[in-house]
PDB file of C-alpha atoms in Angstrom:
ATOM      1  CA  MET A   1     -22.623 316.373 103.518  1.00 53.00           C
ATOM      2  CA  LEU A   2     -24.078 315.721  99.705  1.00 62.00           C
ATOM      3  CA  ASP A   3     -22.272 319.071  98.180  1.00 84.00           C
ATOM      4  CA  ASP A   4     -18.695 317.268  98.399  1.00 93.00           C
ATOM      5  CA  PRO A   5     -17.585 314.347  96.816  1.00 96.00           C
ATOM      6  CA  ALA A   6     -17.681 311.810  99.792  1.00 96.00           C
ATOM      7  CA  GLY A   7     -21.394 312.652  99.994  1.00 96.00           C
ATOM      8  CA  ARG A   8     -22.082 312.712  96.090  1.00 96.00           C
ATOM      9  CA  HIS A   9     -20.407 309.241  96.034  1.00 97.00           C
ATOM     10  CA  ALA A  10     -22.582 308.133  98.600  1.00 97.00           C
ATOM     11  CA  ARG A  11     -25.695 309.169  97.501  1.00 97.00           C
ATOM     12  CA  ASP A  12     -25.100 307.898  94.001  1.00 97.00           C
ATOM     13  CA  ALA A  13     -23.774 304.576  95.068  1.00 98.00           C
ATOM     14  CA  ALA A  14     -26.683 304.125  97.360  1.00 97.00           C
ATOM     15  CA  ARG A  15     -29.187 304.692  94.540  1.00 97.00           C
ATOM     16  CA  PHE A  16     -27.142 301.991  92.322  1.00 98.00           C
ATOM     17  CA  THR A  17     -26.857 299.683  95.352  1.00 98.00           C
ATOM     18  CA  ALA A  18     -30.583 299.358  95.712  1.00 98.00           C
ATOM     19  CA  LEU A  19     -30.849 298.369  92.086  1.00 98.00           C
ATOM     20  CA  VAL A  20     -28.021 295.776  92.505  1.00 98.00           C
ATOM     21  CA  GLU A  21     -29.421 294.409  95.430  1.00 98.00           C
ATOM     22  CA  SER A  22     -33.105 294.260  93.647  1.00 97.00           C
ATOM     23  CA  ALA A  23     -31.662 291.638  91.105  1.00 97.00           C
ATOM     24  CA  SER A  24     -32.098 288.234  91.148  1.00 96.00           C
ATOM     25  CA  ALA A  25     -29.433 285.685  90.212  1.00 95.00           C
ATOM     26  CA  ARG A  26     -31.349 285.334  86.574  1.00 95.00           C
ATOM     27  CA  ASP A  27     -31.451 289.128  86.350  1.00 97.00           C
ATOM     28  CA  TRP A  28     -27.580 289.362  85.578  1.00 98.00           C
ATOM     29  CA  SER A  29     -28.031 287.940  82.359  1.00 97.00           C
ATOM     30  CA  ARG A  30     -30.659 290.467  81.123  1.00 97.00           C
ATOM     31  CA  PRO A  31     -29.509 292.458  78.007  1.00 97.00           C
ATOM     32  CA  SER A  32     -29.139 296.190  79.193  1.00 96.00           C
ATOM     33  CA  PRO A  33     -29.166 299.298  76.540  1.00 95.00           C
ATOM     34  CA  VAL A  34     -25.738 299.288  76.366  1.00 93.00           C
ATOM     35  CA  PRO A  35     -24.880 296.960  73.373  1.00 90.00           C
ATOM     36  CA  ALA A  36     -23.319 293.781  74.090  1.00 92.00           C
ATOM     37  CA  TRP A  37     -23.696 294.566  77.797  1.00 96.00           C
ATOM     38  CA  THR A  38     -25.944 292.649  80.127  1.00 97.00           C
ATOM     39  CA  ALA A  39     -26.946 293.846  83.665  1.00 98.00           C
ATOM     40  CA  LEU A  40     -23.489 292.115  85.094  1.00 98.00           C
ATOM     41  CA  ASP A  41     -21.519 293.859  82.646  1.00 98.00           C
ATOM     42  CA  VAL A  42     -22.758 296.958  83.811  1.00 98.00           C
ATOM     43  CA  VAL A  43     -21.757 296.170  87.276  1.00 98.00           C
ATOM     44  CA  LYS A  44     -18.434 294.852  86.116  1.00 98.00           C
ATOM     45  CA  HIS A  45     -17.158 298.035  83.929  1.00 97.00           C
ATOM     46  CA  LEU A  46     -18.160 300.266  87.312  1.00 98.00           C
ATOM     47  CA  ILE A  47     -16.094 298.089  89.396  1.00 98.00           C
ATOM     48  CA  GLU A  48     -13.082 297.103  87.055  1.00 97.00           C
ATOM     49  CA  TRP A  49     -12.091 300.657  85.566  1.00 94.00           C
ATOM     50  CA  PRO A  50     -12.154 302.673  88.646  1.00 95.00           C
ATOM     51  CA  ARG A  51     -10.193 299.856  90.346  1.00 95.00           C
ATOM     52  CA  ASP A  52      -7.520 300.023  88.029  1.00 93.00           C
ATOM     53  CA  PHE A  53      -7.868 304.163  87.757  1.00 92.00           C
ATOM     54  CA  LEU A  54      -7.028 304.346  91.206  1.00 94.00           C
ATOM     55  CA  LYS A  55      -3.776 302.626  90.833  1.00 93.00           C
ATOM     56  CA  GLY A  56      -2.597 306.171  89.692  1.00 89.00           C
ATOM     57  CA  ALA A  57      -3.040 307.416  93.257  1.00 91.00           C
ATOM     58  CA  GLY A  58      -0.959 304.306  94.487  1.00 92.00           C
ATOM     59  CA  VAL A  59      -4.007 302.533  95.529  1.00 93.00           C
ATOM     60  CA  GLU A  60      -4.035 299.135  95.025  1.00 93.00           C
ATOM     61  CA  LEU A  61      -7.349 297.104  95.694  1.00 95.00           C
ATOM     62  CA  ASP A  62      -7.894 293.434  96.143  1.00 94.00           C
ATOM     63  CA  PRO A  63      -9.644 291.979  92.891  1.00 94.00           C
ATOM     64  CA  LEU A  64     -13.160 290.928  93.367  1.00 97.00           C
ATOM     65  CA  ASP A  65     -15.116 287.849  92.366  1.00 96.00           C
ATOM     66  CA  ILE A  66     -17.749 289.566  90.436  1.00 97.00           C
ATOM     67  CA  ASP A  67     -19.308 286.543  88.462  1.00 97.00           C
ATOM     68  CA  THR A  68     -19.733 284.759  91.776  1.00 96.00           C
ATOM     69  CA  ASP A  69     -21.617 287.184  93.791  1.00 97.00           C
ATOM     70  CA  PRO A  70     -22.220 290.450  91.953  1.00 98.00           C
ATOM     71  CA  ALA A  71     -24.038 292.033  94.987  1.00 98.00           C
ATOM     72  CA  ALA A  72     -21.212 291.018  97.470  1.00 98.00           C
ATOM     73  CA  ALA A  73     -18.268 292.451  95.170  1.00 98.00           C
ATOM     74  CA  TRP A  74     -20.532 295.783  94.322  1.00 98.00           C
ATOM     75  CA  LYS A  75     -20.740 296.356  98.004  1.00 98.00           C
ATOM     76  CA  ARG A  76     -17.297 295.539  98.819  1.00 98.00           C
ATOM     77  CA  HIS A  77     -16.241 297.950  96.058  1.00 98.00           C
ATOM     78  CA  VAL A  78     -18.460 300.649  97.113  1.00 98.00           C
ATOM     79  CA  ALA A  79     -16.965 300.400 100.494  1.00 98.00           C
ATOM     80  CA  ASP A  80     -13.251 300.482  99.385  1.00 98.00           C
ATOM     81  CA  VAL A  81     -14.162 303.710  97.238  1.00 98.00           C
ATOM     82  CA  GLN A  82     -16.118 305.454  99.918  1.00 98.00           C
ATOM     83  CA  ALA A  83     -13.049 305.133 102.302  1.00 97.00           C
ATOM     84  CA  ILE A  84     -11.171 306.753  99.812  1.00 97.00           C
ATOM     85  CA  VAL A  85     -13.366 309.846  99.551  1.00 97.00           C
ATOM     86  CA  ASP A  86     -13.809 309.835 103.199  1.00 97.00           C
ATOM     87  CA  ASP A  87      -9.760 310.135 103.842  1.00 96.00           C
ATOM     88  CA  PRO A  88      -8.519 310.991 100.392  1.00 95.00           C
ATOM     89  CA  ALA A  89      -5.105 311.364 102.487  1.00 93.00           C
ATOM     90  CA  GLY A  90      -3.389 313.912 100.495  1.00 94.00           C
ATOM     91  CA  ARG A  91      -3.273 311.419  97.286  1.00 95.00           C
ATOM     92  CA  VAL A  92      -3.106 312.641  94.097  1.00 95.00           C
ATOM     93  CA  LEU A  93      -4.154 310.690  91.012  1.00 93.00           C
ATOM     94  CA  SER A  94      -1.753 310.845  88.145  1.00 92.00           C
ATOM     95  CA  ASN A  95      -3.122 309.736  84.940  1.00 86.00           C
ATOM     96  CA  PRO A  96      -1.869 310.737  81.154  1.00 87.00           C
ATOM     97  CA  ASN A  97      -5.714 311.553  79.997  1.00 80.00           C
ATOM     98  CA  THR A  98      -6.660 313.278  83.019  1.00 81.00           C
ATOM     99  CA  GLY A  99      -3.729 314.865  84.459  1.00 88.00           C
ATOM    100  CA  ASP A 100      -2.919 314.977  88.365  1.00 94.00           C
ATOM    101  CA  LYS A 101      -5.674 315.589  90.632  1.00 94.00           C
ATOM    102  CA  PRO A 102      -6.542 314.921  94.323  1.00 96.00           C
ATOM    103  CA  VAL A 103      -7.836 311.092  94.412  1.00 96.00           C
ATOM    104  CA  ASP A 104     -11.403 312.644  95.760  1.00 96.00           C
ATOM    105  CA  GLU A 105     -11.886 314.936  93.196  1.00 95.00           C
ATOM    106  CA  ALA A 106     -10.690 312.384  90.627  1.00 94.00           C
ATOM    107  CA  ILE A 107     -13.359 310.061  91.705  1.00 96.00           C
ATOM    108  CA  ASP A 108     -15.666 312.761  91.862  1.00 95.00           C
ATOM    109  CA  GLN A 109     -15.287 313.774  88.289  1.00 92.00           C
ATOM    110  CA  PHE A 110     -14.817 310.481  86.393  1.00 91.00           C
ATOM    111  CA  TYR A 111     -16.564 307.582  88.421  1.00 95.00           C
ATOM    112  CA  THR A 112     -19.323 308.902  90.806  1.00 96.00           C
ATOM    113  CA  VAL A 113     -20.897 310.488  87.585  1.00 94.00           C
ATOM    114  CA  ASP A 114     -20.450 307.074  85.870  1.00 95.00           C
ATOM    115  CA  ILE A 115     -22.280 305.422  88.570  1.00 97.00           C
ATOM    116  CA  TRP A 116     -24.991 308.030  88.364  1.00 97.00           C
ATOM    117  CA  ALA A 117     -25.217 307.440  84.531  1.00 96.00           C
ATOM    118  CA  HIS A 118     -25.077 303.635  84.624  1.00 97.00           C
ATOM    119  CA  SER A 119     -27.629 303.496  87.013  1.00 98.00           C
ATOM    120  CA  TRP A 120     -30.049 304.044  84.359  1.00 97.00           C
ATOM    121  CA  ASP A 121     -28.330 301.245  82.309  1.00 97.00           C
ATOM    122  CA  LEU A 122     -29.246 298.656  85.280  1.00 98.00           C
ATOM    123  CA  ALA A 123     -32.480 300.018  86.138  1.00 97.00           C
ATOM    124  CA  LYS A 124     -33.466 299.721  82.587  1.00 97.00           C
ATOM    125  CA  ALA A 125     -31.858 295.932  82.360  1.00 97.00           C
ATOM    126  CA  LEU A 126     -33.710 294.900  85.336  1.00 97.00           C
ATOM    127  CA  GLY A 127     -36.946 296.192  83.870  1.00 95.00           C
ATOM    128  CA  ARG A 128     -37.090 299.332  86.446  1.00 95.00           C
ATOM    129  CA  VAL A 129     -38.140 302.848  86.207  1.00 94.00           C
ATOM    130  CA  PRO A 130     -34.918 304.985  86.402  1.00 95.00           C
ATOM    131  CA  ASP A 131     -34.807 308.131  88.047  1.00 95.00           C
ATOM    132  CA  LEU A 132     -31.490 310.167  87.353  1.00 96.00           C
ATOM    133  CA  GLY A 133     -33.461 313.398  88.406  1.00 96.00           C
ATOM    134  CA  GLU A 134     -34.393 316.157  85.804  1.00 97.00           C
ATOM    135  CA  GLU A 135     -32.482 319.276  87.210  1.00 97.00           C
ATOM    136  CA  ARG A 136     -29.301 316.864  86.867  1.00 96.00           C
ATOM    137  CA  CYS A 137     -29.818 315.480  83.922  1.00 97.00           C
ATOM    138  CA  ARG A 138     -30.828 319.090  82.377  1.00 97.00           C
ATOM    139  CA  ALA A 139     -27.159 320.141  83.952  1.00 96.00           C
ATOM    140  CA  ALA A 140     -25.461 317.350  82.707  1.00 95.00           C
ATOM    141  CA  VAL A 141     -26.866 317.877  78.824  1.00 96.00           C
ATOM    142  CA  GLU A 142     -25.989 321.646  79.496  1.00 96.00           C
ATOM    143  CA  ALA A 143     -22.390 320.968  80.290  1.00 94.00           C
ATOM    144  CA  MET A 144     -22.051 318.145  77.883  1.00 93.00           C
ATOM    145  CA  ALA A 145     -23.387 319.769  74.887  1.00 93.00           C
ATOM    146  CA  PRO A 146     -20.312 322.240  74.320  1.00 93.00           C
ATOM    147  CA  ILE A 147     -17.642 319.377  74.037  1.00 90.00           C
ATOM    148  CA  GLU A 148     -20.069 317.042  72.000  1.00 90.00           C
ATOM    149  CA  ARG A 149     -17.580 316.358  69.284  1.00 89.00           C
ATOM    150  CA  ILE A 150     -14.771 315.672  71.738  1.00 88.00           C
ATOM    151  CA  LEU A 151     -17.369 313.370  74.078  1.00 86.00           C
ATOM    152  CA  ARG A 152     -18.332 311.429  70.616  1.00 88.00           C
ATOM    153  CA  ASP A 153     -14.705 311.179  69.433  1.00 87.00           C
ATOM    154  CA  SER A 154     -13.473 309.670  72.784  1.00 84.00           C
ATOM    155  CA  GLY A 155     -15.780 306.409  71.991  1.00 82.00           C
ATOM    156  CA  GLN A 156     -17.272 306.877  75.443  1.00 82.00           C
ATOM    157  CA  PHE A 157     -20.718 307.658  73.632  1.00 86.00           C
ATOM    158  CA  GLY A 158     -22.536 306.359  70.632  1.00 85.00           C
ATOM    159  CA  PRO A 159     -24.172 308.544  68.468  1.00 91.00           C
ATOM    160  CA  ALA A 160     -27.265 310.583  69.821  1.00 93.00           C
ATOM    161  CA  VAL A 161     -30.469 309.536  69.530  1.00 95.00           C
ATOM    162  CA  PRO A 162     -33.182 311.674  68.159  1.00 96.00           C
ATOM    163  CA  VAL A 163     -35.960 312.916  70.661  1.00 96.00           C
ATOM    164  CA  ALA A 164     -39.176 314.549  70.508  1.00 96.00           C
ATOM    165  CA  ALA A 165     -38.479 318.399  71.530  1.00 93.00           C
ATOM    166  CA  ASP A 166     -40.829 318.054  74.779  1.00 96.00           C
ATOM    167  CA  ALA A 167     -38.814 314.800  75.840  1.00 97.00           C
ATOM    168  CA  SER A 168     -38.138 314.886  79.632  1.00 97.00           C
ATOM    169  CA  ALA A 169     -34.509 316.032  80.242  1.00 98.00           C
ATOM    170  CA  GLN A 170     -34.042 312.316  81.357  1.00 98.00           C
ATOM    171  CA  ASP A 171     -34.815 311.325  78.155  1.00 98.00           C
ATOM    172  CA  ARG A 172     -32.347 314.013  76.395  1.00 97.00           C
ATOM    173  CA  PHE A 173     -29.633 312.901  78.463  1.00 97.00           C
ATOM    174  CA  ALA A 174     -30.066 309.297  78.027  1.00 97.00           C
ATOM    175  CA  ALA A 175     -30.313 309.929  74.180  1.00 97.00           C
ATOM    176  CA  PHE A 176     -27.604 312.359  74.256  1.00 96.00           C
ATOM    177  CA  ILE A 177     -24.905 309.570  75.335  1.00 94.00           C
ATOM    178  CA  GLY A 178     -26.336 307.280  72.924  1.00 93.00           C
ATOM    179  CA  ARG A 179     -29.205 305.404  74.703  1.00 94.00           C
ATOM    180  CA  ASP A 180     -32.461 304.692  73.419  1.00 95.00           C
ATOM    181  CA  PRO A 181     -35.199 306.216  75.939  1.00 96.00           C
ATOM    182  CA  ALA A 182     -37.742 303.706  74.863  1.00 94.00           C
ATOM    183  CA  TRP A 183     -35.474 300.533  75.082  1.00 95.00           C
ATOM    184  CA  ARG A 184     -37.248 297.679  77.056  1.00 91.00           C
ATOM    185  CA  PRO A 185     -35.480 294.889  77.714  1.00 84.00           C
ATOM    186  CA  GLU A 186     -36.836 291.498  75.696  1.00 77.00           C
ATOM    187  CA  GLY A 187     -39.043 289.014  77.444  1.00 57.00           C
TER     188      GLY A 187
END
């Protein structure tokens, strides 16, 4: 089911996996819309922080060699996380910043949404046209707008980028999180 943590993770990870699989060996060094990050850095981010985060639920996952084969590392990582959301086994993730949450809910709230958002970055880095879904982008901006100062102060997002009043919901989302919707890779 797509309306539960396991289904949402499977859906968003599959979309990101398609992008990862479309990358050539040369693509990994391409710049991304995240300042100072390459396409490879986007993938590293989505593998490294959640593996550390999951230690708060007593989950110890093997380290992965992302540099040697980013696609293989990503696929292994996705399988590892999917196994956890498919069978959370009553585990609770404890984190000083997020409190205690069932592990599948924590993954859903903090990680799956990160895959979704960073798929925009990877698509742009690879020269693809991102499609985050207009309704989902609209809902995300509406949910984040009331806590914008908290989000900006966290350092997670850069300053908002101005966009036209008639910008698409996806462009408004990208701009809200500090990305320039018109960003293109050089070359």
